Coordinates of C-alpha atoms in Angstrom, one line a residue:
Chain C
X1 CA 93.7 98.3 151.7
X2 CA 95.2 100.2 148.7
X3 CA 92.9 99.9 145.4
X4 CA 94.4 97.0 143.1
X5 CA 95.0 98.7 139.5
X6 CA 96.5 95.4 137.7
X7 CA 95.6 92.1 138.9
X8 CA 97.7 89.2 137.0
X9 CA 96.4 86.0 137.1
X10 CA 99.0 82.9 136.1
X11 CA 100.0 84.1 133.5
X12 CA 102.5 82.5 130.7
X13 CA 104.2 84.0 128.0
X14 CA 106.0 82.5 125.0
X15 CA 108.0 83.4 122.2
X16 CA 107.7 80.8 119.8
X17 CA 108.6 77.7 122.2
X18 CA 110.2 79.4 124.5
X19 CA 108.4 80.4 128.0
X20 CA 109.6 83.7 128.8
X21 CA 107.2 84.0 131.7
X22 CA 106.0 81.8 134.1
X23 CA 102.3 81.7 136.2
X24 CA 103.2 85.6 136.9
X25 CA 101.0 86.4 139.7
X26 CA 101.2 89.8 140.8
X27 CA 98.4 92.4 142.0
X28 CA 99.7 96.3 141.5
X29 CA 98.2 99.1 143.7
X30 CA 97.3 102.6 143.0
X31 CA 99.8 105.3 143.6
X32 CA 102.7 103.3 144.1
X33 CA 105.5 102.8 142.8
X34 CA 106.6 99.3 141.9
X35 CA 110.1 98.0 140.7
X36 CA 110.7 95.1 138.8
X37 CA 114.4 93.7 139.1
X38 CA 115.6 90.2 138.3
X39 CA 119.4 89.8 135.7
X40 CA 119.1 90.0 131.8
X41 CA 116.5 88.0 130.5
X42 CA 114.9 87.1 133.4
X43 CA 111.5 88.7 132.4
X44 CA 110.8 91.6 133.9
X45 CA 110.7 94.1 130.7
X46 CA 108.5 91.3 128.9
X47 CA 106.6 91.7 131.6
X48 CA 105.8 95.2 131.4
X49 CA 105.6 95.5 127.8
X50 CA 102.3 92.7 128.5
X51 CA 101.0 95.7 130.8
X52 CA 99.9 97.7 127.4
X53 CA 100.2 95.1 125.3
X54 CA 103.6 96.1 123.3
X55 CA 104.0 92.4 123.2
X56 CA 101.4 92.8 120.1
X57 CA 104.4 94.0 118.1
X58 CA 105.9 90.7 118.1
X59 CA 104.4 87.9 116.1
X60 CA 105.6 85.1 117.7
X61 CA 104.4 86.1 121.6
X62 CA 101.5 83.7 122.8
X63 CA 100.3 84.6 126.7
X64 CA 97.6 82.5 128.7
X65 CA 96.3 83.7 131.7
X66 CA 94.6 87.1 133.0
X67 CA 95.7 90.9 133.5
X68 CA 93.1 92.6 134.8
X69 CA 93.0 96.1 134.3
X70 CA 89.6 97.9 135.6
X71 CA 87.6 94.7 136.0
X72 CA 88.4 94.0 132.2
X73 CA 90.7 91.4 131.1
X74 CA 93.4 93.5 128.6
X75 CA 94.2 90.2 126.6
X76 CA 90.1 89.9 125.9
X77 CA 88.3 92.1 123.6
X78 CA 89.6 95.6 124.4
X79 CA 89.7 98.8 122.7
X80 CA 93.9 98.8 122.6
X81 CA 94.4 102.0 121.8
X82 CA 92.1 103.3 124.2
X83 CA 94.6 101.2 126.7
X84 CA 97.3 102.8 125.5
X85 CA 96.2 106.1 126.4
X86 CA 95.5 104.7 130.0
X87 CA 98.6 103.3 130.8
X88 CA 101.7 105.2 129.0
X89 CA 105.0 103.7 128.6
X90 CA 108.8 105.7 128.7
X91 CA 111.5 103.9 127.1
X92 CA 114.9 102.5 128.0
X93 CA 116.7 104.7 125.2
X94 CA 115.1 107.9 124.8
X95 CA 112.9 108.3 121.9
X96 CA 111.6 111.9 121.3
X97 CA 110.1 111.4 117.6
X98 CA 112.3 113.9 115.6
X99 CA 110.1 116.9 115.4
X100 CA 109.3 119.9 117.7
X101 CA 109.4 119.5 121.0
X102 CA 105.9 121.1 121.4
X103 CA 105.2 118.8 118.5
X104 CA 106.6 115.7 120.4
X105 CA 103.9 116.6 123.0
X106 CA 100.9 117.5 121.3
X107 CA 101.2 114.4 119.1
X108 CA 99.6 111.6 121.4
X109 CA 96.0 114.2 122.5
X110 CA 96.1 115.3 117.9
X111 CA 96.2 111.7 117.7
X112 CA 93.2 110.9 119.7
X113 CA 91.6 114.3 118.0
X114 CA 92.2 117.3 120.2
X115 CA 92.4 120.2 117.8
X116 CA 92.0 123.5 119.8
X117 CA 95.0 125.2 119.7
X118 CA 94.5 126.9 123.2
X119 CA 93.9 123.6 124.8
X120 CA 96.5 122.1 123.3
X121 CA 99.1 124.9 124.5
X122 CA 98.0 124.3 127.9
X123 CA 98.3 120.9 127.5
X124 CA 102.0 121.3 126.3
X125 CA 103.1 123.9 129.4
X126 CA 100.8 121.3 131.9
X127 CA 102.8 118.1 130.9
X128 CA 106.7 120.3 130.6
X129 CA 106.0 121.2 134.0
X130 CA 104.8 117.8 135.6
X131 CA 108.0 116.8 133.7
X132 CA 110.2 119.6 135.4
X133 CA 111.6 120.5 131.9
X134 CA 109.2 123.5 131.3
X135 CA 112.1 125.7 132.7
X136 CA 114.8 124.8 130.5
X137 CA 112.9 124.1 127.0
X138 CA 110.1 127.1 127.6
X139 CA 112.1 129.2 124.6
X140 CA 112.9 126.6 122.1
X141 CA 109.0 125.1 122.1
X142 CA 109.4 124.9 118.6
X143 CA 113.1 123.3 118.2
X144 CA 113.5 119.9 117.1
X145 CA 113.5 117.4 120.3
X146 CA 116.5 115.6 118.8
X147 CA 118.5 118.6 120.4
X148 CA 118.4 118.3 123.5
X149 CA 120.2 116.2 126.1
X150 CA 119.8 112.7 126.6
X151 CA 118.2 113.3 130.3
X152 CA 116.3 116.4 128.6
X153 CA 114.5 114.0 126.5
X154 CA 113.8 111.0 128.6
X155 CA 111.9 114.2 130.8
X156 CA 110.4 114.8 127.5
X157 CA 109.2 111.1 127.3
X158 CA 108.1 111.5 130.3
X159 CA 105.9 114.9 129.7
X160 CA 104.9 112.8 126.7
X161 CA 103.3 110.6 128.4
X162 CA 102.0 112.6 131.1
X163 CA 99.8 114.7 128.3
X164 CA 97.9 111.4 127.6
X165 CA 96.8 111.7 131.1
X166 CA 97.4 108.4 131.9
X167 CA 96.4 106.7 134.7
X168 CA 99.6 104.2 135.0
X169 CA 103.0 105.0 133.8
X170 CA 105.3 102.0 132.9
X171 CA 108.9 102.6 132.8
X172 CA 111.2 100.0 131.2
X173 CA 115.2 101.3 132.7
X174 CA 114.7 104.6 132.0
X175 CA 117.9 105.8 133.7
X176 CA 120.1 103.2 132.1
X177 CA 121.0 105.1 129.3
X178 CA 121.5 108.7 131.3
X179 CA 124.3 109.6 133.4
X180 CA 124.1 109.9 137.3
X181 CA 123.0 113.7 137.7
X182 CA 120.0 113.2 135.1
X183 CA 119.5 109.6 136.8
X184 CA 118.4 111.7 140.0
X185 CA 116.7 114.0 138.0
X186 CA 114.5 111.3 136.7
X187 CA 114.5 109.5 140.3
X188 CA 113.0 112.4 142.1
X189 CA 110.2 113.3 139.3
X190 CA 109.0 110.0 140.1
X191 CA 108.8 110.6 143.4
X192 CA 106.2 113.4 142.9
X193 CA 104.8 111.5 139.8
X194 CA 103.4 109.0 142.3
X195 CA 100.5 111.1 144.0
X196 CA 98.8 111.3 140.5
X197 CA 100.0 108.0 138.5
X198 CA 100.6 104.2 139.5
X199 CA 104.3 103.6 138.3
X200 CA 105.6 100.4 137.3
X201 CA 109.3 100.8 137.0
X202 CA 111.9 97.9 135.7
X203 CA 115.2 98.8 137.3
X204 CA 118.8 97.3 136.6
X205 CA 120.2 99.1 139.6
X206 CA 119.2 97.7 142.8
X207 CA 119.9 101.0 144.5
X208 CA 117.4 103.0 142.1
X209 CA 114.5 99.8 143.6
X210 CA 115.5 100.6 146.6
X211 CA 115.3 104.3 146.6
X212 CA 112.1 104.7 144.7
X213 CA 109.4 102.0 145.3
X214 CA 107.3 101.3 147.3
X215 CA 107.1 97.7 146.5
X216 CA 109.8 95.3 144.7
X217 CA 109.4 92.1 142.9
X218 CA 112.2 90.2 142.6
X219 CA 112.0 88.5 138.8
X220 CA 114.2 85.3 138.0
X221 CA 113.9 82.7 134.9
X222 CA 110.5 84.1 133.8
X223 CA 109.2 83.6 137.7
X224 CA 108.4 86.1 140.1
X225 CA 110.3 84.6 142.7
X226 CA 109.2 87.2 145.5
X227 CA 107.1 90.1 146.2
X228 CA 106.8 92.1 148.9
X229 CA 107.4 96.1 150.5
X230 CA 110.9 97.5 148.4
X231 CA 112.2 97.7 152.5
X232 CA 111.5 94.0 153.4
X233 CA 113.1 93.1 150.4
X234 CA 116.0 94.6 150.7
X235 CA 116.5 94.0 154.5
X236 CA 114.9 90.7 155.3
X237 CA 114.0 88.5 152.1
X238 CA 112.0 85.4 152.3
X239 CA 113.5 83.2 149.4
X240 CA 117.6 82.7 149.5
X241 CA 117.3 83.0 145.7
X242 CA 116.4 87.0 146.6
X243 CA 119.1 87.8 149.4
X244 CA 121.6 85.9 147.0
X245 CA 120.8 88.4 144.1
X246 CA 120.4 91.2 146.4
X247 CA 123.5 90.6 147.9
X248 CA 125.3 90.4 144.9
X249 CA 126.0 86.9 144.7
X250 CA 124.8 86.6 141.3
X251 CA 123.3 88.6 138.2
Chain S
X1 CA 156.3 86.5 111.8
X2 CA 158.1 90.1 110.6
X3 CA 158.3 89.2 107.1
X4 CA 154.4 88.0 107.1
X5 CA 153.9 91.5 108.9
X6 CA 155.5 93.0 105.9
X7 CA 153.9 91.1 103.6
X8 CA 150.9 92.3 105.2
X9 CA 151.3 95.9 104.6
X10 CA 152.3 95.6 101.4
X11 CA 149.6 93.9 100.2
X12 CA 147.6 96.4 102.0
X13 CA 149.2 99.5 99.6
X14 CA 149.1 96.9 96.8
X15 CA 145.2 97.2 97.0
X16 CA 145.0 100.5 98.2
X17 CA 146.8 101.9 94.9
X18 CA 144.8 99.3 92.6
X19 CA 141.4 100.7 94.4
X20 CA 142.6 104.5 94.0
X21 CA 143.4 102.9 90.3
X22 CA 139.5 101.6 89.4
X23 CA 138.1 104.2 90.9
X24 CA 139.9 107.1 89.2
X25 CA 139.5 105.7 85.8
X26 CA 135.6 105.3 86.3
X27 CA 135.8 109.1 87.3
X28 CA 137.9 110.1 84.4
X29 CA 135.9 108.1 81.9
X30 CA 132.6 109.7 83.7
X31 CA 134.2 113.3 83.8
X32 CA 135.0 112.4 79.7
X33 CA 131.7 111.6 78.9
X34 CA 130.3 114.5 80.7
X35 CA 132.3 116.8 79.2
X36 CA 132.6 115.5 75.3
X37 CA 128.6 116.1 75.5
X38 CA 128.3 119.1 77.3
X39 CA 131.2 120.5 75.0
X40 CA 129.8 119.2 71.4
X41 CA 126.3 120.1 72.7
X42 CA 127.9 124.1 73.7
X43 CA 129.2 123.8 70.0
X44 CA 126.1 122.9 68.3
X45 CA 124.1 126.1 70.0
X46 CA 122.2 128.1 67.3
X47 CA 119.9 131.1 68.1
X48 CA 116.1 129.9 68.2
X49 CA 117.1 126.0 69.3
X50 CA 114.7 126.1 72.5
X51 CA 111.7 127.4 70.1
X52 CA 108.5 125.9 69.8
X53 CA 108.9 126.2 65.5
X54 CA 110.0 122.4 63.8
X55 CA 113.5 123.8 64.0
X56 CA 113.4 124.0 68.1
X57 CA 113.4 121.4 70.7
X58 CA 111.1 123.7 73.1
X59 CA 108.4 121.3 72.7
X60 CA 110.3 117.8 73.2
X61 CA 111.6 119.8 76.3
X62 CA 108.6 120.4 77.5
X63 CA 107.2 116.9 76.7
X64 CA 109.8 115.5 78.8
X65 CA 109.4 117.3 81.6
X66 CA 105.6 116.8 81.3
X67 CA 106.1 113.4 81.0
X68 CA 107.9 113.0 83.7
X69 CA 105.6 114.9 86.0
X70 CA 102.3 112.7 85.1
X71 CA 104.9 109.5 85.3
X72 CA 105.7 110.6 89.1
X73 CA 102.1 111.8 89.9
X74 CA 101.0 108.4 88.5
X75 CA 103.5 105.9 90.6
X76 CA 104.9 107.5 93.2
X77 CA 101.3 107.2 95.1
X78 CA 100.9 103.5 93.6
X79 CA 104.5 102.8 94.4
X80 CA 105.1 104.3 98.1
X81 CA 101.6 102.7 99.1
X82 CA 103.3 99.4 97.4
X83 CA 106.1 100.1 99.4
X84 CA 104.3 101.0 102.5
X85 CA 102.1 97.7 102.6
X86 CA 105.3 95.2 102.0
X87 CA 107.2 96.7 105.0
X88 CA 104.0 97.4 107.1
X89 CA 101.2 94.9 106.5
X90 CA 102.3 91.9 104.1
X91 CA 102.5 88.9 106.6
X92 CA 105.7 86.8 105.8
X93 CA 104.2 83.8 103.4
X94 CA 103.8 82.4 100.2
X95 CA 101.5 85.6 99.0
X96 CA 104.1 87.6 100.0
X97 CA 106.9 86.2 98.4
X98 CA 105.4 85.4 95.1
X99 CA 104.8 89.5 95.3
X100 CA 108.6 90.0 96.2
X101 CA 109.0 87.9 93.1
X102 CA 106.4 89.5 90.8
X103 CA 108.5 92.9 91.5
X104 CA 111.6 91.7 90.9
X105 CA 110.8 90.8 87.7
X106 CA 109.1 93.2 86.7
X107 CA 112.2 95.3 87.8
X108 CA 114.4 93.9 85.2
X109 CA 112.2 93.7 82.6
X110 CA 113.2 95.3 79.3
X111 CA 111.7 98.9 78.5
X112 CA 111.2 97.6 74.8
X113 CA 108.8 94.9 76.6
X114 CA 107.0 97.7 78.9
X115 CA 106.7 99.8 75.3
X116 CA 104.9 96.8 73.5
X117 CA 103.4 95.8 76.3
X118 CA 102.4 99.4 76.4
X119 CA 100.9 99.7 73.1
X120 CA 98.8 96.7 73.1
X121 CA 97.4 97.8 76.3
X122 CA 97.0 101.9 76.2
X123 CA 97.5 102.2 72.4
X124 CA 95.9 99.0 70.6
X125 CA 93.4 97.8 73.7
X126 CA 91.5 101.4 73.7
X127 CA 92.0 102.2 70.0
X128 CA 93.6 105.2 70.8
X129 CA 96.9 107.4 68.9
X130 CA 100.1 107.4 70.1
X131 CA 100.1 110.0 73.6
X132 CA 102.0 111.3 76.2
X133 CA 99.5 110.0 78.8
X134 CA 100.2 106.0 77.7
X135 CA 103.8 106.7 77.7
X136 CA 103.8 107.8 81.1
X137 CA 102.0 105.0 82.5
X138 CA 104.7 102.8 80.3
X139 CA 107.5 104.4 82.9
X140 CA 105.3 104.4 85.7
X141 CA 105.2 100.7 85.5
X142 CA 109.1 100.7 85.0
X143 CA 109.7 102.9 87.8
X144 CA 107.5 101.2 90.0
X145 CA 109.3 98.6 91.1
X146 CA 111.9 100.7 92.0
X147 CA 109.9 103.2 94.0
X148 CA 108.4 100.3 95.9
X149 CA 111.3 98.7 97.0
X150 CA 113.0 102.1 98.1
X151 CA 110.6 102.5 100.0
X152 CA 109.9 99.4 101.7
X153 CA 113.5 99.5 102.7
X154 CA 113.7 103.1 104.1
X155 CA 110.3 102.4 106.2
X156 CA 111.9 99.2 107.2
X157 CA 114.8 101.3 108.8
X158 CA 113.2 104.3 110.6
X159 CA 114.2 102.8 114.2
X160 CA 111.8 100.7 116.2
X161 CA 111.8 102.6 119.1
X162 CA 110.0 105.7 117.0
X163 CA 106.8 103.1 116.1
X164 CA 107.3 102.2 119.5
X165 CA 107.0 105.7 121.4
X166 CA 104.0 106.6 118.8
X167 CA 102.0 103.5 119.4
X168 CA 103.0 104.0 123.4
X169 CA 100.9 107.2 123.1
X170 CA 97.9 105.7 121.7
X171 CA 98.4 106.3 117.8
X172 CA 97.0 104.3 115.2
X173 CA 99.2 101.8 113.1
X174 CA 98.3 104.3 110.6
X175 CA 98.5 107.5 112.1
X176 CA 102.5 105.8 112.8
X177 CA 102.8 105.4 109.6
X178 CA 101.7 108.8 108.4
X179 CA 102.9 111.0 111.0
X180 CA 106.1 109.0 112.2
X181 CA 107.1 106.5 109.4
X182 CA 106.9 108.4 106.4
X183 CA 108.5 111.5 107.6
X184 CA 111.2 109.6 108.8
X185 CA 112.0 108.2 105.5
X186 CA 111.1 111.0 103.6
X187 CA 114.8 111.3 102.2
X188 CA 115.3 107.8 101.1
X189 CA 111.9 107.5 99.3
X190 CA 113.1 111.1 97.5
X191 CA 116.4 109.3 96.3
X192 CA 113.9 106.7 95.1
X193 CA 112.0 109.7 93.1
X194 CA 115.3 111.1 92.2
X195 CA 116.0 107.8 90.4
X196 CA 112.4 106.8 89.1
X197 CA 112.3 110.4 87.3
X198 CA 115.9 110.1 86.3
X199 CA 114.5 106.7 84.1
X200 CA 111.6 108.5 82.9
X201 CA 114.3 111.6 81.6
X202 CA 116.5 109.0 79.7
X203 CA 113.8 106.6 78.6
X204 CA 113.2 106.2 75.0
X205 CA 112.8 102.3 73.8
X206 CA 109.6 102.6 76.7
X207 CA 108.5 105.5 74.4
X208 CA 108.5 104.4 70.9
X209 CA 105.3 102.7 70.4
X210 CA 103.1 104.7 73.6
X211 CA 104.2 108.8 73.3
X212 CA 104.8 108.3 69.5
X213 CA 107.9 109.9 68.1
X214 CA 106.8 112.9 66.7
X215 CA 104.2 116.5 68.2
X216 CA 102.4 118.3 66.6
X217 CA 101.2 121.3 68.7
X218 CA 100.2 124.6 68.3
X219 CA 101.9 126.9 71.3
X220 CA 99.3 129.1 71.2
X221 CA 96.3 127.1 72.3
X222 CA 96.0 127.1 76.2
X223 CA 93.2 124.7 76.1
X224 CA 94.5 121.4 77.6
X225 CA 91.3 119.9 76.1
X226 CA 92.7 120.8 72.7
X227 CA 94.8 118.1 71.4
X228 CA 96.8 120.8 69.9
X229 CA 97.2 122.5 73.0
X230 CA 100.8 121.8 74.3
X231 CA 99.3 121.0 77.7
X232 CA 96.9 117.9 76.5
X233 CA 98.5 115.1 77.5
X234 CA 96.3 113.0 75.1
X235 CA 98.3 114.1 72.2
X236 CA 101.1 112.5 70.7
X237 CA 105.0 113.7 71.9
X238 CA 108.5 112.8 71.5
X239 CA 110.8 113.1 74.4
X240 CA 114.3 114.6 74.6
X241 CA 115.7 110.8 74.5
X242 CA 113.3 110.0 71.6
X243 CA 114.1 112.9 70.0
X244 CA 117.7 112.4 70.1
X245 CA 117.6 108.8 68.8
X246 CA 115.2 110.2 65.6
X247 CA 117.5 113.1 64.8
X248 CA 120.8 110.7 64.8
X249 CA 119.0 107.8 62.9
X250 CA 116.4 109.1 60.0
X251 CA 115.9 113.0 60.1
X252 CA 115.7 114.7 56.8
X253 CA 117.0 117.9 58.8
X254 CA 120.2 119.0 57.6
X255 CA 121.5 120.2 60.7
X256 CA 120.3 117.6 62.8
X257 CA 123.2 116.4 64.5
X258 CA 123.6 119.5 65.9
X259 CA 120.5 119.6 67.1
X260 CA 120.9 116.1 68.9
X261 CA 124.3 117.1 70.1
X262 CA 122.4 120.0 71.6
X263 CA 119.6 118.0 72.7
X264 CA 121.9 115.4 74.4
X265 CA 123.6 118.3 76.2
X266 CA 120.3 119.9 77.8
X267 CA 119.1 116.6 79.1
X268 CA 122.4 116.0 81.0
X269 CA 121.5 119.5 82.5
X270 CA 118.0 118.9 83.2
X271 CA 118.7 115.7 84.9
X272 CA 121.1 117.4 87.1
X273 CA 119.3 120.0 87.4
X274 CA 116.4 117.5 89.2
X275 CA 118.4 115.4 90.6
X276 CA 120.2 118.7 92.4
X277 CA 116.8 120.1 93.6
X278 CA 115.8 117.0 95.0
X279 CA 118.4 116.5 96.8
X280 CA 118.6 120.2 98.5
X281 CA 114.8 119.5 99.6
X282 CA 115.7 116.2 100.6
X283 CA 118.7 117.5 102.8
X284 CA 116.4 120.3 104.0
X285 CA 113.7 118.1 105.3
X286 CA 116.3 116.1 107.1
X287 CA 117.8 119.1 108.7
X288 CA 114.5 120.0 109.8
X289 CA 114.0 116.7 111.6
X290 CA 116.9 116.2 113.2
X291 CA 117.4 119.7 114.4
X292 CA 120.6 120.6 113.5

């Protein structure tokens, strides 16, 4: 059996009054990738931004229930930041910050107080590379980020987060925004992201589940309404509710 | 229906002309201005007016700018950190908003009240002369106001998803604001500077009863512990502004107003001359950032 890396425990979310998730009960293995897709407002990005607790950012979010991330519950009394660095998160609009593109690396390892240049050049190449964008931006280290293409930076995003050395990438639609040629770009550096990182991916297109996870969960009114191996749920659902989406039927 | 459309597009030119109309007469007036003083101040020139001797204004120049300087260096630390804390850390509430309050009032407070309020407190309170040093702080509390809101605003508009991609990468709330924040609003908060120093340049009512109205210096002395020195900012110093209102209203000088005509002429300058600079660093920075 594949090693659990989050185990969520009915868990409930709400923004003010209103229950944006419901008794989520989902366990998320190592070195997978797993898709989230559900229509607008059904949850799924809420969910992922509980994963390293963006939610914080919002003062109105209350949660009950458990995520457990390395034994620990990540709603107790955790060192956040030190989460953060554990499980990185790409954006649905790419958001290199608007400095150098070296600098857009190195600034997550100065933050937590890496300082040796040569390490920190390494670091920079290391990450580029994971991120298949060491190629094209190798020259123009020391450009502003903001320059580059829209599917150059997402991959920098990416590399971004890959020089934190994370242990669990969270995606939230990080194709929507790009256009198909950079989509597949994107779609097959996750594919060889997923020997070294658990990645938790919220999809809009039900083609990109399908072609990337490993597993799928199917979100719908704040509920997970099923979840199961990405083929089984594209072939063979359990709940109507799923083939109907699937299908097309609604969303 | 084809008469209303006409109707339509008439009115449309009707307000398009009047627009045009308002707006060319505020330039013309401003263009007038501008040049009436520039013109009476080119008149007035006299060999030996930017000397340090009675005669010159070299020392109300420099007081200005001096002035200025330890005005800035005073609030713009006070007033960004303001600035930084309502957009950052004030939770909404009743605290809050009686702040938001306390600053707008203080923003439209009268500089004659900031000057009294001046010299009871750095004047009177310590038992101190008149000096440049209390009529700095005097426009550091009228520029503060404005420097904190400016900035509040600007770091209220760098883009979510910046704070969001810094704090994604396990950064600080401060390290955000510092390395993400700031520089992202770096241009707005130097329009806020731009205008803070441009109140300190033309403010005189502020002045009267904190910098005094009159220097007495010796430009020899280098010893800013001398209160003779030029440099001591513990010494008594009109401004330009100051300066300006003294010559036209109760020198004994028989040439003064050319001397104030001249006067008036060389602030306009230094103000654009500031106002210029700032803006070419400002743009610079934002070139830089956006990497164009």
């Amino acid at each position: 059996m594949d090693k659990i890396k989050f185990d969520t425990k009915s868990l409930d979310l709400f923004y003010g009054d209103f229950q944006a998730l419901k008794s989520i009960n989902i366990k998320i293995c190592e070195n997978e990738v797993t898709a989230f897709i559900g229509p607008s407002g059904c949850g799924k990005s809420t969910f992922l931004r509980c994963l390293n607790r963006m939610n914080d950012l919002i003062d109105s979010v209350k949660m009950k229930g458990e995520i457990i991330f390395d034994d620990k519950d990540i709603n107790g009394d955790i060192d956040v930041i030190n989460l953060r660095t554990r499980v990185g998160m790409v954006f649905q609009k790419p958001n290199p910050f608007p400095m150098s593109i070296y600098d857009n690396i190195a600034y997550g390892p100065k933050c937590q107080g890496l300082k040796d240049k040569r390490k920190l050049d390494t670091l920079v190449k290391e990450s580029l590379t994971k991120a298949a964008l060491w190629e094209e931006v190798k020259d123009r280290l020391n450009k502003s980020a903001l320059g580059l293409s829209g599917g150059q930076q997402q991959r920098l995003c990416i590399a971004r987060t890959i020089a934190m050395n994370p242990e669990v990438i969270l995606m939230d639609e990080p194709t929507s925004a790009l256009d198909p040629i950079a989509t597949a770009k994107i779609e097959d550096l996750m594919s060889s992201l997923k020997k070294d990182y658990t990645i938790i991916i919220v999809t809009h297109s039900m083609q990109q589940a399908g072609r990337i996870s490993d597993k799928t969960a199917f979100f719908l009114m704040g509920e997970i309404v099923e979840f199961d191996e990405t083929p089984k749920i594209f072939t063979n659902p359990n709940d109507k509710r799923t083939e109907d989406y699937i299908t097309g039927r609604f969303g | 229906m084809k008469s209303e459309h006409k109707n339509a597009i008439v009115a449309d030119k009707i307000a398009t002309v009047i627009l045009y109309c308002i707006a060319g007469f505020f330039l013309l007036l401003l263009a007038g201005f501008t040049a009436y003083i520039i013109v009476k101040g080119i008149m007035a020139y006299q060999p030996g007016i930017f000397s340090f001797e009675r005669t010159g204004i070299g020392v109300e120049l420099f007081n200005t700018v001096y002035l200025v300087l330890i005005s800035l260096i005073i609030s713009v630390p006070i007033g960004v950190g303001a600035g930084i804390y309502m957009a950052e850390y004030a939770k909404a509430g009743k605290v809050t908003n009686y702040l938001r309050i306390c600053i707008e009032t203080l923003s439209s407070l009268p500089s004659i009240v900031i000057g009294l309020f001046g010299y009871l407190v750095f004047i009177y309170m310590t038992g101190s002369k008149y000096n440049l040093f209390a009529g700095a702080l005097a426009v550091s509390i009228l520029s503060l106001p404005l420097l904190t809101t400016v900035t509040e605003d600007a770091i209220r508009a760098v883009p979510s998803i910046y704070k969001e991609g810094s704090l994604a990468v396990g950064a600080t709330h401060w390290q955000t604001i510092v390395q993400i924040c700031l520089p992202v609003a770096m241009p707005r908060i130097i329009t806020g500077i731009i205008l803070a120093a441009g109140r300190g340049f033309g403010e005189a009512a502020a002045l009267l009863y904190t910098a005094g109205m009159s220097s007495n210096v010796n430009p020899n002395i280098w010893n800013p512990f001398d209160p003779m020195s030029l440099l001591c900012p513990f010494r008594p110093g009109d401004t330009l502004a100051l300066h300006i209102w003294a010559l036209k209203t109760e020198s004994m000088t028989p040439n003064a107003d050319q001397i104030a005509d001249f006067s008036a002429a060389v602030l306009l300058v230094l103000i654009f001359a500031f106002s210029l600079g700032s803006r070419i660093l400002g743009a610079r920075l934002d070139r830089k950032m956006s990497g164009k």
